[in-house]
Amino acid sequence: MTEMLTGATVRKWIEKTAAVMAENRTYLTELDKAIGDADHGNNMDRGFKAVVEKLPEGDDIGALLKAVSMALISKVGGAAGPLYGTMFLQGSKPLMGKSEISFEELAQFFEDAVAGVKMRGKAEAGEKTMLDALVPAAEAFRKAGDLDAGLKAAVEAAEQGMKDTIPMIAKKGRASYLGERSRDHQDPGATSSYMIVKALEDAVSEAA
Amino acid sequence: MIGIVIVSHSKQLSDGLKELADAMSQEPVPIASAGGIDDPEAPLGTDAIRIMEAIQEVMSDKGVLVFSDLGSAKLNAEMALDLLDDDERKNVRLCDAPLVEGVLAATVQIASGGDMDAAIAEAREAARPFVDGAGGAGAASDGATEEGAAREFRIKTVHGLHARPAALFVQTVNRFDGPVRITNLTKKKPAANAKSINGVMLSEVGGNDVIRLSAEPAVADDLFAAIEDLVASNFGEAERAPDVPEGEPEQEAEAAPQAKAVTSGTLKGAAIAKGFAHGPIRQIRRALPDEVEATEVDDRDGEVDRFRAALAASETELRAALDAKGDGIAAYDRKIFDAHIAFLHDPALTEPVETGIRERGVSAGSLWRDAVADLSKSYRGLADPILKARGEDVIDVGLRVLRHLSGDAGEVAGATEAAILAFDDLRPSDVLTLDLDTVLGIASAYGGKTSHAGILASGLPVPVVFGLGVDLTGIAEGTDVLLDGGKAELTVAPDKALLDEIEAERVRLEKRRAEAQAVKNDPAVTKDGVRVRAAANLASLEEVAAVAQSGAEEVGLLRTEFLFMRREAAPSEDEQYDIYRQMVEGLNGGALTVRTVDIGGDKPVAYMDRPEEENPNLGWRGIRYSLAEPDLFETQLAAILRASAHGPVRIMFPLVSTLEEVTAGKVAVRKVMDVLKERGQAFDETIEVGIMIEVPAAAERASLLASHVDFFSIGTNDLTQYVMASDRANPKVQKLCDPFDPAVLSMIAKSIAAAHEAGIWIGMCGAMAGDPLAVPILLGFGLDEFSMAAADVAEFKLTLKGLSRADCEALAKKALEQESAAAVREMVAAG
């Protein structure tokens, strides 16, 4: 049973995410090729590589997450940069100076992160975007009531949300230009969002 | 002064736009370029931090205006705003306007002392440059009245009021209060706002044009004096437009050239599709009419409904035509029609019509014609050939809607009697809707290869010639004409001698073809029993059946470029695999030699993000490009290898110059083989890997290269142009580009000898391999495989039957000793 999420685990989460993005670079780009401009995998991989390089010493969780945000903003290039950048930036603000965070604080992090993405992308869930994975994940996490169960529920919700994007018609971003033709493709943004949530669960369960 | 920040995915674009904007204004406007991201591997993108710094760089208490290009650039610009302090942020505005036009318009406005709102308004107006006269940029809504003081000026700058002179003009006018209007009298343009750069640009003031300026009496004298000074100094430009002689009427700017009656002679045009056609001409008018009669309508709402119904009917028709073509239309071509459908929804076209009906009660047809004419003219006036071609699309759509408005529902190009169709201007949709059963050939007065209609028509099975000139329309209906698609000529009333000549040639060719057809399935053997391999070149899936029936034993060259061109993203491994597999399965056991993609700088591929090259033929193409793009290369290799599980397949690398390239290519093959093994996918482990010999360096080092590959194939087109250092597309030097030149022949002989010494086989897949005159020489050198157009294979076998290797060896030796290509040809022709 994990009570608190430590700075070391957050660092591990970030490194794990970078590894997952590198591993799935081609897969994400393939997904993006179908409905976007075929750069999502490359962008995420490049962004998280830069993240790992620029990660500061220490276990200030807010500072770690802010560093993630800044690296993504300046390295990703496509829309995922400002969107994930905002997500981590908004989420990091209340966590500045904290070396461990509680279930409540992580729930708040998810909600702030989701709010940041909604604000930046002017989007809501159901539009075939990252939010389709992130919104249910944040809700499921809060509902579960503790860290371990919450992360498990969040991963399941994010995965379901990611799959739910397949029949959706895109309303935002380049995929929306395709209209009806954006159907039957899984959204690459929702997929990378799921991977990020999954990486957190993995990092936590390994630390336990 | 207000600062401007340019945000673009491309650093070149934002830097270039800054350069252009800097040159537009007399007063330096602070402009910062924030383009690209700091990653040399993938430089396209935007960086919020860089944008924030750019904003700070040009920040003053007057504020900053930020322009951005596509989607995520806007997101990052917003992000940058969030990163600023509250104090800084309140003076920054994001401007939603077309990037280039918006920045230029705002720069001029700011340099003229405009405030933030004026600059934004001006930039946004640039978004609707086509609605002049209907409430858009520079329209009469500025409140100026015709009663104000007015004066006329003749503009003497060479290009009239464009770029710098236009900016100077607008800045000068903006020094004066009240509305000022400009009317281009020479081109009979509607009055426009002279304080707006868009208004002035849209007035299209050319050198020698006369403009009328009108302004409020209070400022008129000073304003006119200031403009007088500008005109006297010729806007600071040295060169002046040539004078128009006194008394001579000025040329009407848009006067259409008149066709004269044509009863004989030959018109020359641009070759689009080859072949001969002889028959009566049928004239088809597809130009936009000069005028559609305007009537007054009582039921204005009803007329708007009628207009909308015509738009809807046009859309239905286009969609039906596309559906009927199904998969038989390339995605790229489909896009042309998607653009047509988009035009039907474009407010720049529809709004002036609806406004005109509602406010003035004018009938839709006349308003629509004018809107279409204006928009197409704007496109046709552009220098970029791609944009220019859109003018043609606008008219195409325009005519379709006009047809529905006039109640005439039939398609245009159906003919009952076989004829050569002569279009005054051929539209893309005409090509799509042609009934080929009754079309002998197609001639068009206008258009070229890069026009959309040209691209579409190049695939037609009948001769097509474009750009024959306006005289084409002067040929009387039913006149007997001869259309030669290869020479791009149309001969009016061809005389008997010419027809006889062509007929005799046709008969001779047909007879030889019949003889050849009789032997096409025989083995490719000389009369003294030497066996070679007859192969065909292949460039698309559709040709496989023709190759299989041609008598070819194998495919000596599959050009894979078709898979990569005219589409939006590179084909996936599965897509390529599927096509290679279908090909090899369609060849009845014959081998398929797949050349990895050779896309050069001369063949633009949108998604490949290639730099423009000064010498594309000497540039980044062939194996050079593939090795630099491992994803693309390995994807293709994987697809080829997987196809090798279904029949004999070979891999061939194009444009090899060095051993290093061969080694790197083979390493990539091995790497992909490992991946396939890991995935558990089948492939032929003994697959042959060879190279093209088309670079002189490779021919020179053939002995070295031969010990590292399984085969060679000589590409004569490129080899010839590189050996002779002459561009075959350049008419001034193309005569040098002759593969019979002994210098080229010597390279070929050397490569063949080197291959045989190393114990590998060698083929040829250039145009020369199928040339009956070249076959004896190549046979004499010892060439093993001849790969040519499928249609030439039967004839090749016939030629071969008449040759003996021993004779040819002597002939080939003699050919190398000749002085010139001409001497070689003479010698071979003499036998």
Coordinates of C-alpha atoms in Angstrom, one line a residue, chain A residues 7-119:
Chain A
G7 CA 10.1 12.6 -5.7
A8 CA 12.2 9.6 -6.6
T9 CA 9.1 7.8 -7.9
V10 CA 8.1 10.9 -9.9
R11 CA 11.6 10.9 -11.4
K12 CA 11.2 7.2 -12.2
W13 CA 7.8 8.0 -13.8
I14 CA 9.3 10.6 -16.0
E15 CA 12.2 8.3 -17.1
K16 CA 9.8 5.5 -17.7
T17 CA 7.6 7.7 -19.8
A18 CA 10.6 8.7 -21.9
A19 CA 11.5 5.0 -22.4
V20 CA 7.9 4.2 -23.4
M21 CA 7.8 7.1 -25.9
A22 CA 11.1 5.9 -27.4
E23 CA 9.8 2.4 -27.7
N24 CA 6.5 3.5 -29.2
R25 CA 7.9 6.2 -31.4
T26 CA 7.0 4.4 -34.6
Y27 CA 3.6 3.2 -33.3
L28 CA 2.5 6.7 -32.4
T29 CA 3.7 8.1 -35.6
E30 CA 1.8 5.3 -37.5
L31 CA -1.4 6.3 -35.6
D32 CA -0.7 9.9 -36.4
K33 CA -0.1 9.2 -40.0
A34 CA -3.6 7.9 -40.4
I35 CA -5.3 11.1 -39.2
G36 CA -2.6 13.7 -38.6
D37 CA 0.8 14.7 -39.9
A38 CA 2.8 11.6 -38.9
D39 CA 5.0 13.3 -36.3
H40 CA 3.5 12.5 -32.9
G41 CA 5.8 9.6 -32.1
N42 CA 8.9 11.5 -33.2
N43 CA 7.8 14.6 -31.3
M44 CA 7.0 12.8 -28.1
D45 CA 10.2 10.9 -28.2
R46 CA 12.2 14.0 -28.9
G47 CA 10.4 15.9 -26.2
F48 CA 10.9 13.3 -23.5
K49 CA 14.5 12.7 -24.4
A50 CA 15.0 16.4 -23.8
V51 CA 13.0 16.1 -20.6
V52 CA 15.3 13.5 -19.2
E53 CA 18.4 15.5 -20.2
K54 CA 17.1 18.6 -18.5
L55 CA 15.7 17.0 -15.3
P56 CA 17.0 18.8 -12.3
E57 CA 18.7 17.2 -9.3
G58 CA 16.7 16.7 -6.1
D59 CA 13.2 15.5 -5.3
D60 CA 11.1 18.7 -5.5
I61 CA 8.2 17.2 -7.3
G62 CA 6.8 20.6 -8.5
A63 CA 10.3 21.5 -9.9
L64 CA 10.6 18.1 -11.6
L65 CA 7.2 18.5 -13.3
K66 CA 7.8 22.0 -14.3
A67 CA 11.1 21.0 -15.9
V68 CA 9.1 18.4 -17.9
S69 CA 6.7 21.1 -19.0
M70 CA 9.5 23.5 -20.1
A71 CA 11.4 20.8 -22.0
L72 CA 8.2 19.7 -23.8
I73 CA 7.2 23.2 -24.7
S74 CA 10.5 24.0 -26.3
K75 CA 11.3 20.6 -27.9
V76 CA 8.1 19.0 -29.1
G77 CA 7.3 21.4 -32.0
G78 CA 3.8 20.2 -32.8
A79 CA 0.6 20.8 -30.9
A80 CA 1.5 18.2 -28.3
G81 CA 4.2 20.5 -27.0
P82 CA 2.0 23.3 -25.7
L83 CA -0.7 20.8 -24.7
Y84 CA 1.4 18.5 -22.6
G85 CA 3.5 21.5 -21.6
T86 CA 0.5 23.2 -20.2
M87 CA -0.7 20.0 -18.6
F88 CA 2.5 19.5 -16.6
L89 CA 2.8 23.2 -15.9
Q90 CA -0.6 23.6 -14.5
G91 CA -0.3 20.4 -12.5
S92 CA 3.1 21.3 -11.1
K93 CA 2.1 24.7 -9.6
P94 CA 0.6 23.4 -6.3
L95 CA 3.4 20.9 -5.9
M96 CA 6.3 23.3 -5.8
G97 CA 8.7 22.5 -2.9
K98 CA 7.1 19.2 -2.1
S99 CA 9.2 16.1 -1.9
E100 CA 6.3 13.8 -1.5
I101 CA 2.6 14.1 -2.3
S102 CA -0.6 12.4 -1.0
F103 CA -3.5 10.8 -2.8
E104 CA -5.4 14.1 -2.5
E105 CA -2.5 16.1 -4.0
L106 CA -2.1 13.7 -6.9
A107 CA -5.9 13.8 -7.6
Q108 CA -5.6 17.5 -7.6
F109 CA -2.6 17.2 -10.0
F110 CA -4.7 15.2 -12.4
E111 CA -7.5 17.7 -12.3
D112 CA -5.3 20.7 -12.7
A113 CA -3.5 18.9 -15.6
V114 CA -6.8 18.2 -17.3
A115 CA -8.0 21.7 -16.8
G116 CA -4.8 23.0 -18.3
V117 CA -5.2 20.9 -21.4
K118 CA -8.9 21.9 -21.8
M119 CA -7.9 25.5 -21.5

